[in-house]
CSV table of C-alpha atoms and ligand atoms in Angstrom, one decimal:
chain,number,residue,atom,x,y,z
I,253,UNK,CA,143.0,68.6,74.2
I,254,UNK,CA,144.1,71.2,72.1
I,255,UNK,CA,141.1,70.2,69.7
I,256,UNK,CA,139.3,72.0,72.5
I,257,UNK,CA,140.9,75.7,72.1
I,258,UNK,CA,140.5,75.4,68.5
I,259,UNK,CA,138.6,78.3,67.0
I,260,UNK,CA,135.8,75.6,66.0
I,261,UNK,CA,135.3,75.0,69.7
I,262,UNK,CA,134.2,78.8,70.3
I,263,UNK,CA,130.8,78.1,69.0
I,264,UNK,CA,130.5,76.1,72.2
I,265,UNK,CA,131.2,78.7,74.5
I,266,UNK,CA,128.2,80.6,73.0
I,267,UNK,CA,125.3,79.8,74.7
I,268,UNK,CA,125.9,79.4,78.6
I,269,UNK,CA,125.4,75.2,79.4
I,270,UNK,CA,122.9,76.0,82.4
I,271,UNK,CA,120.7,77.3,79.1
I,272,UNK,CA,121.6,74.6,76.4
I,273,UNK,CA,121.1,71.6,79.0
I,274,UNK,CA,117.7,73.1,80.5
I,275,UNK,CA,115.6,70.0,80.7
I,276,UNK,CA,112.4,70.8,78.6
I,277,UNK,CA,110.2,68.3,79.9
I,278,UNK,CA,109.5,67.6,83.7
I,279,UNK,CA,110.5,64.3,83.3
I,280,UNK,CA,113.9,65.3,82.8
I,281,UNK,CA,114.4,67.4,85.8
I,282,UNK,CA,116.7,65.6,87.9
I,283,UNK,CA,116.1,65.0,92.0
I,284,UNK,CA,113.3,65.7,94.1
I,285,UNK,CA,111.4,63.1,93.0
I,286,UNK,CA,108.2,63.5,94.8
I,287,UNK,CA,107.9,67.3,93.8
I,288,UNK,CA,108.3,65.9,90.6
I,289,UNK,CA,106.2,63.4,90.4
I,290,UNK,CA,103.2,65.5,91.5
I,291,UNK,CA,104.1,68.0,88.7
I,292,UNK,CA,103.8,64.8,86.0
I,293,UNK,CA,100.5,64.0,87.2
I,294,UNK,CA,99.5,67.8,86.9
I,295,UNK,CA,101.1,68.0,83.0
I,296,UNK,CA,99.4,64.5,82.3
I,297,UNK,CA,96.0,65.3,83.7
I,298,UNK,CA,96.1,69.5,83.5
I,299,UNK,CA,93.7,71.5,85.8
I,300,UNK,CA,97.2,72.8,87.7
I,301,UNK,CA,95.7,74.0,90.8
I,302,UNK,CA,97.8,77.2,92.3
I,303,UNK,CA,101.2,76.7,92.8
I,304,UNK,CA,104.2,77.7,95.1
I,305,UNK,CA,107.6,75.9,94.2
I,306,UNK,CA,110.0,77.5,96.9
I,307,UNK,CA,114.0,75.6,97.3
I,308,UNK,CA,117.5,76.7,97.0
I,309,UNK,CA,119.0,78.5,93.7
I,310,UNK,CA,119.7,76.1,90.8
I,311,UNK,CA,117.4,73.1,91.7
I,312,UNK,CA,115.1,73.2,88.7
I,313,UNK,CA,112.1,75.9,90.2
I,314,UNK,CA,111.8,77.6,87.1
I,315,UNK,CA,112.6,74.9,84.6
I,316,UNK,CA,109.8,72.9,86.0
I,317,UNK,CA,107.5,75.7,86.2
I,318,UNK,CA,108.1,76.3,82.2
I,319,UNK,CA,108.6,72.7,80.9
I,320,UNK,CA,105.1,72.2,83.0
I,321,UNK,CA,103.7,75.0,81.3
I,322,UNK,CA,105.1,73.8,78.0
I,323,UNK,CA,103.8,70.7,78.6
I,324,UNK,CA,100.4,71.7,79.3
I,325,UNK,CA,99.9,74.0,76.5
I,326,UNK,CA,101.9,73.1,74.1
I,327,UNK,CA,101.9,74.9,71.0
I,328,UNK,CA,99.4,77.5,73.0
I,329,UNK,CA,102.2,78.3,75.4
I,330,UNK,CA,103.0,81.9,74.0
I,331,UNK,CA,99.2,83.7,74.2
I,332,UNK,CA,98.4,81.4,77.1
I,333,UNK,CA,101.2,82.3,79.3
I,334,UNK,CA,102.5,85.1,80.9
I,335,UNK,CA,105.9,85.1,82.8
I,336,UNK,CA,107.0,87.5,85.0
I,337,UNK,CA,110.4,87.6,87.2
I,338,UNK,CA,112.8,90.0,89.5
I,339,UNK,CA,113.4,92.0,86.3
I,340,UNK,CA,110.4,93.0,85.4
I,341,UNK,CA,108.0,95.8,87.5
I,342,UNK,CA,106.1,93.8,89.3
I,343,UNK,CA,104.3,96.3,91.9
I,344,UNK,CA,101.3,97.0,92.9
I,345,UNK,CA,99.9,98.4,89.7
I,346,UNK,CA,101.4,95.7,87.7
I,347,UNK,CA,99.3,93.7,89.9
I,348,UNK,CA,96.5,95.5,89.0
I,349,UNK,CA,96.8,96.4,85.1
I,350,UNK,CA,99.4,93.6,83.6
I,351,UNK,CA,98.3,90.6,85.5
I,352,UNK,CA,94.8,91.2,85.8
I,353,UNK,CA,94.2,92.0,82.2
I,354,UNK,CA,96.1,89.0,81.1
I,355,UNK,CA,93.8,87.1,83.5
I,356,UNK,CA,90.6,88.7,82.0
I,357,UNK,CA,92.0,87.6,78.0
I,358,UNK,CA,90.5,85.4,76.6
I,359,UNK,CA,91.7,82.7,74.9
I,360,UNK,CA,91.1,79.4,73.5
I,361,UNK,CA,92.8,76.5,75.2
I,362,UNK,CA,92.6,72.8,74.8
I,363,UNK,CA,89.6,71.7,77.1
I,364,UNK,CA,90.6,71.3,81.2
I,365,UNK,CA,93.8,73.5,80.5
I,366,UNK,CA,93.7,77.3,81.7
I,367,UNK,CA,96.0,80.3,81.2
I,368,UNK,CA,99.2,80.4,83.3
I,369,UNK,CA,101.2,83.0,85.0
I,370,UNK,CA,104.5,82.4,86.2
I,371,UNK,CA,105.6,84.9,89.1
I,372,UNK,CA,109.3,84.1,89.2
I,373,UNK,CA,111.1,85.1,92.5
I,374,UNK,CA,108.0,85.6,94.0
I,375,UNK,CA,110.0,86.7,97.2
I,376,UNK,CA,110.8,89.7,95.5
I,377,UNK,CA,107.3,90.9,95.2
I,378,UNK,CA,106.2,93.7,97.8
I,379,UNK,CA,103.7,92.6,100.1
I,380,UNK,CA,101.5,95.2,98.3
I,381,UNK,CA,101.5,93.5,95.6
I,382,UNK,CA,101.4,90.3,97.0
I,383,UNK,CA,97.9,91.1,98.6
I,384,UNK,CA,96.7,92.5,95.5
I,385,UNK,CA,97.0,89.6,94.0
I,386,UNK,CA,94.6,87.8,96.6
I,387,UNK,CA,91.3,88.3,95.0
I,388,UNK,CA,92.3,88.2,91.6
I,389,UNK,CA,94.1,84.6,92.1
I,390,UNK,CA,89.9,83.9,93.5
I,391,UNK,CA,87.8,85.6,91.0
I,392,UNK,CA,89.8,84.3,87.7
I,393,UNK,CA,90.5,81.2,88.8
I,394,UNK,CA,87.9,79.4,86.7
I,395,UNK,CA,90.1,80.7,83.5
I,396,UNK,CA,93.5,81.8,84.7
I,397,UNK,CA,96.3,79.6,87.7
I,398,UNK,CA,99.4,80.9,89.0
I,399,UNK,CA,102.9,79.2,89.5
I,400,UNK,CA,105.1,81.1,91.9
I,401,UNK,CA,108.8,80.4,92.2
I,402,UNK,CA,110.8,81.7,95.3
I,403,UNK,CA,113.9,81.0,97.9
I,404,UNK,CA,111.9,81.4,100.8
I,405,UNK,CA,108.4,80.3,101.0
I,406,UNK,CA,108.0,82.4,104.2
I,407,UNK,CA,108.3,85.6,102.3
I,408,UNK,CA,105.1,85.0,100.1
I,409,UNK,CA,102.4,85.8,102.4
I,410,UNK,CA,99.8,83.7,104.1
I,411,UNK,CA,97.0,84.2,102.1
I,412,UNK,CA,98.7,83.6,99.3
I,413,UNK,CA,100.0,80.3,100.7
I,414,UNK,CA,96.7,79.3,101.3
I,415,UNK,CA,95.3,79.6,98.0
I,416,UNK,CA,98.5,77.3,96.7
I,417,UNK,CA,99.8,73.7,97.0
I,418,UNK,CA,103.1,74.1,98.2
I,419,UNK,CA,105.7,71.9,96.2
I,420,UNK,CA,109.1,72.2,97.9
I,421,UNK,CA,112.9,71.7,96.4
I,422,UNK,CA,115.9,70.2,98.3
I,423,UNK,CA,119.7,70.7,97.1
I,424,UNK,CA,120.2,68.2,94.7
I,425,UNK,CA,122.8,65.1,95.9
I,426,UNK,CA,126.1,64.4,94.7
I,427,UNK,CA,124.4,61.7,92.8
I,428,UNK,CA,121.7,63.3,91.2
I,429,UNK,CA,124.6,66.1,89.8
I,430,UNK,CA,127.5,63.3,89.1
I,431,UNK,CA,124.5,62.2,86.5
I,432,UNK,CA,123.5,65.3,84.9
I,433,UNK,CA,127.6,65.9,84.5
I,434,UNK,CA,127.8,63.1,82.9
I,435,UNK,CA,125.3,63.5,80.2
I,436,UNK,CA,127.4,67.3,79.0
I,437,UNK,CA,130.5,66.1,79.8
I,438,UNK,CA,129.7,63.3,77.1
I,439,UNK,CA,128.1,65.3,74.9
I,440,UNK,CA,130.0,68.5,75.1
I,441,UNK,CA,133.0,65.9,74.8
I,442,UNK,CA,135.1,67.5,78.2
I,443,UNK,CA,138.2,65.6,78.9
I,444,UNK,CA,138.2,64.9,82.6
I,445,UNK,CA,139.0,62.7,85.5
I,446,UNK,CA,137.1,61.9,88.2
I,447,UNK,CA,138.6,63.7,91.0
I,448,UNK,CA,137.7,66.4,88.6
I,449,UNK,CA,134.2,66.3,88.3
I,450,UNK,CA,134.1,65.7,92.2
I,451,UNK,CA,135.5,68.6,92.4
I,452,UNK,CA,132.7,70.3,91.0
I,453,UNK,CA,130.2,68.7,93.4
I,454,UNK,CA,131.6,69.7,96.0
I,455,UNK,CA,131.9,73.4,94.9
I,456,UNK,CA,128.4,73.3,93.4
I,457,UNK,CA,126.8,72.1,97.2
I,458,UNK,CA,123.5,70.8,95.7
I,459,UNK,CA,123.4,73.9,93.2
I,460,UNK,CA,122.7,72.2,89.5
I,461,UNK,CA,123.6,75.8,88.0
I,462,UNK,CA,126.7,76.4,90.3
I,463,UNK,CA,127.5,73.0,89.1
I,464,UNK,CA,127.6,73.5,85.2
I,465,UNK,CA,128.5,76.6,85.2
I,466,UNK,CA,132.0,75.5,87.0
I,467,UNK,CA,132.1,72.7,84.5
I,468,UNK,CA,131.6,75.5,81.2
I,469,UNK,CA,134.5,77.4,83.3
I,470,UNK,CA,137.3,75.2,84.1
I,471,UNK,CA,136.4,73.8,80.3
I,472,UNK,CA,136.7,77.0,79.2
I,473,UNK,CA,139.6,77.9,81.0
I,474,UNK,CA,142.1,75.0,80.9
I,475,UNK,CA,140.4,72.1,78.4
I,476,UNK,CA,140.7,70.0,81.3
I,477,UNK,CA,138.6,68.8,84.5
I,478,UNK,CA,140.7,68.0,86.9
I,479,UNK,CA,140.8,68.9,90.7
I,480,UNK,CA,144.0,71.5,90.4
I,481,UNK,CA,141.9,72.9,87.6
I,482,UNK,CA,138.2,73.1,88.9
I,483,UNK,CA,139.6,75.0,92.5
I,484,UNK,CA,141.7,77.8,90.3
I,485,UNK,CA,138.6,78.5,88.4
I,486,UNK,CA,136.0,78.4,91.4
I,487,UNK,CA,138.4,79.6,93.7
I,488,UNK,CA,137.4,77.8,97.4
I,489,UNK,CA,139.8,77.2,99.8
I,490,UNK,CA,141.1,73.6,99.0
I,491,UNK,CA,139.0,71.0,100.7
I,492,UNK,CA,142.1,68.8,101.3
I,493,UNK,CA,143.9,72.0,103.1
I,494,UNK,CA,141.0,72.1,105.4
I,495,UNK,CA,140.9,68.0,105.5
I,496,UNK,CA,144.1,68.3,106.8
I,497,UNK,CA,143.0,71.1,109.5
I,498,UNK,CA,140.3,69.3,110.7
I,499,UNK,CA,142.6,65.8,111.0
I,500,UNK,CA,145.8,68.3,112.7
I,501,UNK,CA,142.6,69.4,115.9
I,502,UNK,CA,141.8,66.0,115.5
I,503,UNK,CA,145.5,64.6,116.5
I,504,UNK,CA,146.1,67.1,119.1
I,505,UNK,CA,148.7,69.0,117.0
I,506,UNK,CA,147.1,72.3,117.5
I,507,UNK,CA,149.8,74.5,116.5
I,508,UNK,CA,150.0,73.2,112.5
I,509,UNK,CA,146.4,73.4,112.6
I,510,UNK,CA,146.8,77.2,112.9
I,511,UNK,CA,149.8,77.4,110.7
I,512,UNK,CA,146.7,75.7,107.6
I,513,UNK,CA,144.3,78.1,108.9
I,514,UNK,CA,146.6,81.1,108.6
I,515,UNK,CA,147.6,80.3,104.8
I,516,UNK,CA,144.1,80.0,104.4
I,517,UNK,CA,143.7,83.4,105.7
I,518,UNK,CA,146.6,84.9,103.8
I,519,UNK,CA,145.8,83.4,100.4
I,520,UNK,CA,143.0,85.8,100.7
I,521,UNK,CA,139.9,83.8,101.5
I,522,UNK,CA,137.0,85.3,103.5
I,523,UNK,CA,136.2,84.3,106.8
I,524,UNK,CA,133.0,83.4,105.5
I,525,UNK,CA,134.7,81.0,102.7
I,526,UNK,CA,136.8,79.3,105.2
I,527,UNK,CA,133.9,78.4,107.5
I,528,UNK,CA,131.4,77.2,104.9
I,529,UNK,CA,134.0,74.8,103.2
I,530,UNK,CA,135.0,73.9,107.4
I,531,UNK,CA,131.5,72.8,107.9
I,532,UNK,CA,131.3,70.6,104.6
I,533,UNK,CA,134.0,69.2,105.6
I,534,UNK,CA,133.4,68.2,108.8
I,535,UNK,CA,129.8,66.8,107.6
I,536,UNK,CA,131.7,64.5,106.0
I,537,UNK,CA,134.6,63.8,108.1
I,538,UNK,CA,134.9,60.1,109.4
I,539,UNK,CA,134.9,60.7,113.1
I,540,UNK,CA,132.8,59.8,116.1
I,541,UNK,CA,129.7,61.2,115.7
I,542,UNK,CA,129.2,63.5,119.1
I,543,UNK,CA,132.7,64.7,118.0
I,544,UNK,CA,131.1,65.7,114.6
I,545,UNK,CA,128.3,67.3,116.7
I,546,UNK,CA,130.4,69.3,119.2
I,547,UNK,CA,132.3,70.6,115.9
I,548,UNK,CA,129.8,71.7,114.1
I,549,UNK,CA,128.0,73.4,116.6
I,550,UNK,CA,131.3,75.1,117.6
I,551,UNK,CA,131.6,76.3,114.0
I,552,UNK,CA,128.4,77.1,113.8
I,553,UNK,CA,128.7,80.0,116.6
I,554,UNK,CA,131.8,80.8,114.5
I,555,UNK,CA,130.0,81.6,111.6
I,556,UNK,CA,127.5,83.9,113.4
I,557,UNK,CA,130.1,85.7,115.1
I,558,UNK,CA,131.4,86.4,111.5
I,559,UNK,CA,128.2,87.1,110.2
I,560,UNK,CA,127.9,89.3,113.2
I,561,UNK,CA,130.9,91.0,111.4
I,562,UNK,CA,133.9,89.6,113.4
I,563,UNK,CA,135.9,87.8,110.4
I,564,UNK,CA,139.3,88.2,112.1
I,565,UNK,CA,142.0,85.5,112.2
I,566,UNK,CA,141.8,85.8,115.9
I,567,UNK,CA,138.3,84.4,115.6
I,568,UNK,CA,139.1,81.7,113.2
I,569,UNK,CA,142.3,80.6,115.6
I,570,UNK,CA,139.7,80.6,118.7
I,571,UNK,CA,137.7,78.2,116.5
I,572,UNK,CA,140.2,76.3,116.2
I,573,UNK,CA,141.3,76.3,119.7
I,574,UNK,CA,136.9,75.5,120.6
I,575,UNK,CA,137.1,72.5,118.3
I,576,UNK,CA,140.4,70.8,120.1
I,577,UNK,CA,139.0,71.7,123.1
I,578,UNK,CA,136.2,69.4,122.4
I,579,UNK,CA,138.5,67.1,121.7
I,580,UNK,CA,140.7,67.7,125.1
I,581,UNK,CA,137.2,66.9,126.8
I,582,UNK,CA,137.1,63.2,124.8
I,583,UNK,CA,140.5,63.0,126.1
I,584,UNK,CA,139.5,63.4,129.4
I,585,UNK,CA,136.5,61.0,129.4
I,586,UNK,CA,138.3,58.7,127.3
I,587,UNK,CA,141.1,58.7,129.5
I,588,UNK,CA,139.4,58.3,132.7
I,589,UNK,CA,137.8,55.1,131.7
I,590,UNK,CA,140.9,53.6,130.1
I,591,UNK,CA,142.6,54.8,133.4
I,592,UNK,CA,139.9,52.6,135.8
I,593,UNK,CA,140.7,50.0,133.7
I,594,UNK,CA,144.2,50.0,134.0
I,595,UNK,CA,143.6,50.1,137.9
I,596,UNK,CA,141.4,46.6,137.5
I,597,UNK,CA,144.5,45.6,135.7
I,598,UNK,CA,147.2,46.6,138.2
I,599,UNK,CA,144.8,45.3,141.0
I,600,UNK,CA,144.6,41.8,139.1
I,601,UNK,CA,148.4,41.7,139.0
I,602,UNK,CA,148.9,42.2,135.6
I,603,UNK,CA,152.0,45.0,134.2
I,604,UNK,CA,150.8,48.1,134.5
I,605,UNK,CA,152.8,49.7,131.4
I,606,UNK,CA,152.2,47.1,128.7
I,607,UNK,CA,148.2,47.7,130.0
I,608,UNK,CA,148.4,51.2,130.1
I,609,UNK,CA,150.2,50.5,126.6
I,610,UNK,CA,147.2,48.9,125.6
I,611,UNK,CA,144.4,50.2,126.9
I,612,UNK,CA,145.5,54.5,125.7
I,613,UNK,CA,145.5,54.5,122.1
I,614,UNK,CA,145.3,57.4,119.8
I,615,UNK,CA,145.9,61.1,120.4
I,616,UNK,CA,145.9,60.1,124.3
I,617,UNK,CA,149.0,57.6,123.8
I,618,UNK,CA,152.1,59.9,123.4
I,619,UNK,CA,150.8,62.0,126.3
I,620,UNK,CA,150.6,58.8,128.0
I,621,UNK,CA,153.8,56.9,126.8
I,622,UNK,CA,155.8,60.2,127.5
I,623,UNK,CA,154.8,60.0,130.9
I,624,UNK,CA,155.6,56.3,131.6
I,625,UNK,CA,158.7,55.5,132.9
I,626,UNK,CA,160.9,52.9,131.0
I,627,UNK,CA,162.0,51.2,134.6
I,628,UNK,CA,158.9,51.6,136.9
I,629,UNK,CA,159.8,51.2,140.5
I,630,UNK,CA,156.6,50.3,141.7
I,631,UNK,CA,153.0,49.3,139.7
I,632,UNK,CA,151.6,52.6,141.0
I,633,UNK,CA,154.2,54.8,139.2
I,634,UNK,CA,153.2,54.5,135.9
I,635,UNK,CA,149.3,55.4,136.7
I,636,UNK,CA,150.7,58.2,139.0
I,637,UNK,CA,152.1,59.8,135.9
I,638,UNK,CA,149.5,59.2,133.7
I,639,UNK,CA,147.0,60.7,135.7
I,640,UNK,CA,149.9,64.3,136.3
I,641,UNK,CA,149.2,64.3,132.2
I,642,UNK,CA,145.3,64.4,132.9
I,643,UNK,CA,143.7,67.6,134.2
I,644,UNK,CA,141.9,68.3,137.5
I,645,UNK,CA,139.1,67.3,135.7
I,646,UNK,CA,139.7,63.6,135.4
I,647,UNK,CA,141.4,63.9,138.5
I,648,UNK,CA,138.2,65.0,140.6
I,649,UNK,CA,136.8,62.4,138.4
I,650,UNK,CA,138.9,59.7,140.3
I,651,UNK,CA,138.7,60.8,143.5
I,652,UNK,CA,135.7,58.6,144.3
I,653,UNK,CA,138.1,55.6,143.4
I,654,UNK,CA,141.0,54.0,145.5
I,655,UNK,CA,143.5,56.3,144.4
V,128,LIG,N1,116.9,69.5,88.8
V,128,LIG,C1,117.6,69.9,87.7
V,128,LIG,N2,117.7,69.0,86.6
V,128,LIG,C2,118.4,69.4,85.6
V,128,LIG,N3,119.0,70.6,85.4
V,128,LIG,C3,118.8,71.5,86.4
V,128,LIG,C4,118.1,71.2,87.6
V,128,LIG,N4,118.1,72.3,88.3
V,128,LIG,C5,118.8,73.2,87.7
V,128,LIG,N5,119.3,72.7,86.5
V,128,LIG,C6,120.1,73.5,85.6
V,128,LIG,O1,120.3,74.7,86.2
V,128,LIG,C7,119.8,75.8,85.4
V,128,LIG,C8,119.0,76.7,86.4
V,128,LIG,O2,117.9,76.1,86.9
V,128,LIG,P1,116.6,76.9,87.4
V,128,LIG,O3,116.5,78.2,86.6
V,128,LIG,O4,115.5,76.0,87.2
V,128,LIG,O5,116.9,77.1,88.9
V,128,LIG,P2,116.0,77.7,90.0
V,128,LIG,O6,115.6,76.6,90.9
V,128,LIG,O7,114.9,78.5,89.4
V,128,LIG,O8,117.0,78.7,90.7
V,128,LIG,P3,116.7,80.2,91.3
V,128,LIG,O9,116.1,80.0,92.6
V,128,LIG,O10,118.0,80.8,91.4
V,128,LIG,O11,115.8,80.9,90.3
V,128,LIG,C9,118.9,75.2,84.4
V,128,LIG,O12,119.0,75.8,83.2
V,128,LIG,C10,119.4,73.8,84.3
V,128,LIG,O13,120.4,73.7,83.2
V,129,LIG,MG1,114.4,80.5,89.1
């Protein structure tokens, strides 16, 4: 390890990994593989019609965009491409002097391949300059196509959309990243364990860049990739913290559920932190799926209320409070049907406590045991008591029955 944090190892830390791992060629862009394979075709057959590629930040937009480019022009690619992003002026008059010149240059080009221009971040553009660039996408398009890269496809306007084949990027999967990781980490020889690198998927969320960029960090930082490591340098609230929320709601104990959310809260996470690494969580969580429903709509309407600017502990505890109360609704249901049953059973002669016992199981049972009896004078007892632990709810809900 130390080898690492030797002064040869500084030469590493030079150029950013995002940059030195940038795939060159289109067939070594990892995921999306049907926005993929269409670009191929394009680079192995050229006339690239117009085209929008719109996705999430660090899923390979603009690496695709240039290794196509590369790809199609080879060693043309400097006169017979121009690239223009965010940083650059790209208003109305750029529109009309930069990009339209460019379009009217000519030059010479293997045969079926024309000129490119990249617009990167097309969302950025003003919709000036957006419907400038209407007719001159038409009249030069015998010579000249354009590639645009943005977040939101919505923001580039109609017109423009309709002059483009739309190639659209997802977040990458855990899978698709775990790979690329693997391919640096070997070469860039990391040490690191595989909790470690998990780690880093789950902080990255789909985001290739996030991803190696955490890696070059907690390298960086420690010479290690490890969990411990990879959540000092990215600095999320601990997923296993909020695993261990989620399963406290989850077991009724509502009160150390708090007490996690709280040092959350006063290790100095936002709000806003808390509740995005809640909901990936709870994605994932093992559970009964209209459980997982109920919870992530409930933290959904969390996280617009601290969008909407309320990002108070208050809120965050009433979140917590919405998702047990899902939970005290299962209860309810659950404990209705298991109480029926018990009623069959007591009808049938059988012991009521040992099928009470039985039949309540899980964060229903200590409620339920508690409120057993250990000598029950008559078979009715126990189920009396079970149903003083239910609420009116489930009573109402028994009413109908023989009581
Ligand atoms: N699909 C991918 N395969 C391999 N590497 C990738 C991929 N996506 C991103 N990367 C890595 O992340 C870096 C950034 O990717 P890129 O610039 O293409 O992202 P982008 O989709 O254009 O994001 P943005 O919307 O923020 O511009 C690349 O240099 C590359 O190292
Ligand atoms: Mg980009």
């Amino acid at each position: 390890m130390a080898a690492y944090s030797s002064s040869s190892s500084i030469s590493y830390y030079e150029i950013p990994w995002v940059e030195k791992y940038r795939p060159t060629k289109v067939a070594d862009v990892v995921g999306n593989g049907d926005a993929l394979s269409r670009l191929q075709v394009i680079a192995r057959d050229g006339n690239m019609p117009n085209l929008i590629l719109s996705g999430p930040p660090g899923t390979g937009k603009t690496t695709s965009i240039l290794a196509l480019a590369h790809e199609l022009l080879g060693p043309n690619f400097k006169e017979g491409v121009l690239e223009l992003n965010a940083s650059d002026d790209r208003g109305i008059d750029v529109v009309r002097n930069k990009i339209k010149m460019f379009a009217q240059k000519k030059v010479t080009l293997p045969p079926g391949r024309h000129k490119v221009i990249i617009l990167d971040e097309a969302d950025s553009m003003t919709s000036g300059a957006q419907q400038a660039l209407r007719r001159t996408m038409e009249i030069y398009s015998n010579s000249t196509r354009f590639a645009l890269a943005c977040n939101t496809s919505s923001k580039i306007i109609e017109p423009i959309q309709s002059r483009c084949a739309l190639v659209r990027f997802s977040r990458l999967s855990d899978h698709e990243i775990l790979g690329r990781l693997m391919i640096v980490v070997e070469a860039e020889k990391v040490p690191y364990v595989p909790e470690g690198l998990e780690a880093i998927i789950f902080t990255a969320d789909g985001d290739m860049r996030q991803a190696l960029n955490n890696l070059q960090a907690t390298f960086s930082g420690f010479c290690f990739v490890n969990q411990e490591n990879v959540f000092k340098v990215c600095d999320q609230p601990h997923p296993l913290h909020v695993k261990n929320m989620v399963r406290n709601v989850l077991e009724g104990k509502f009160d150390d559920a708090c007490a996690g959310l709280k040092q959350l809260y006063d290790l100095g996470y936002s709000p806003t932190d808390i509740i995005t690494t809640l909901f990936r969580i709870i994605k994932n969580y093992d559970m009964a799926e209209y459980l997982k429903l109920e919870f992530l709509k409930e933290t959904g309407f969390a996280h617009m209320r601290i969008c909407d600017g309320v990002g108070s502990l208050l809120q965050l505890s009433a979140l917590n409070f919405l998702l047990w109360r899902v939970i005290g609704v299962q209860f309810h249901s659950q404990m209705l049907i298991e109480i029926q049953a018990c009623n069959n059973g007591i009808r049938a002669g059988r012991q009521p406590p040992l099928i009470l016992l039985a039949a309540i199981s899980g964060p229903t049972a200590n409620t339920a045991v508690a409120a057993i009896p250990s000598h029950p004078t008559s078979p009715l007892h126990p189920l009396t008591m079970v149903l003083a632990a239910c609420s009116t709810e489930c009573l109402s809900g028994l009413s109908g029955g023989d009581g």
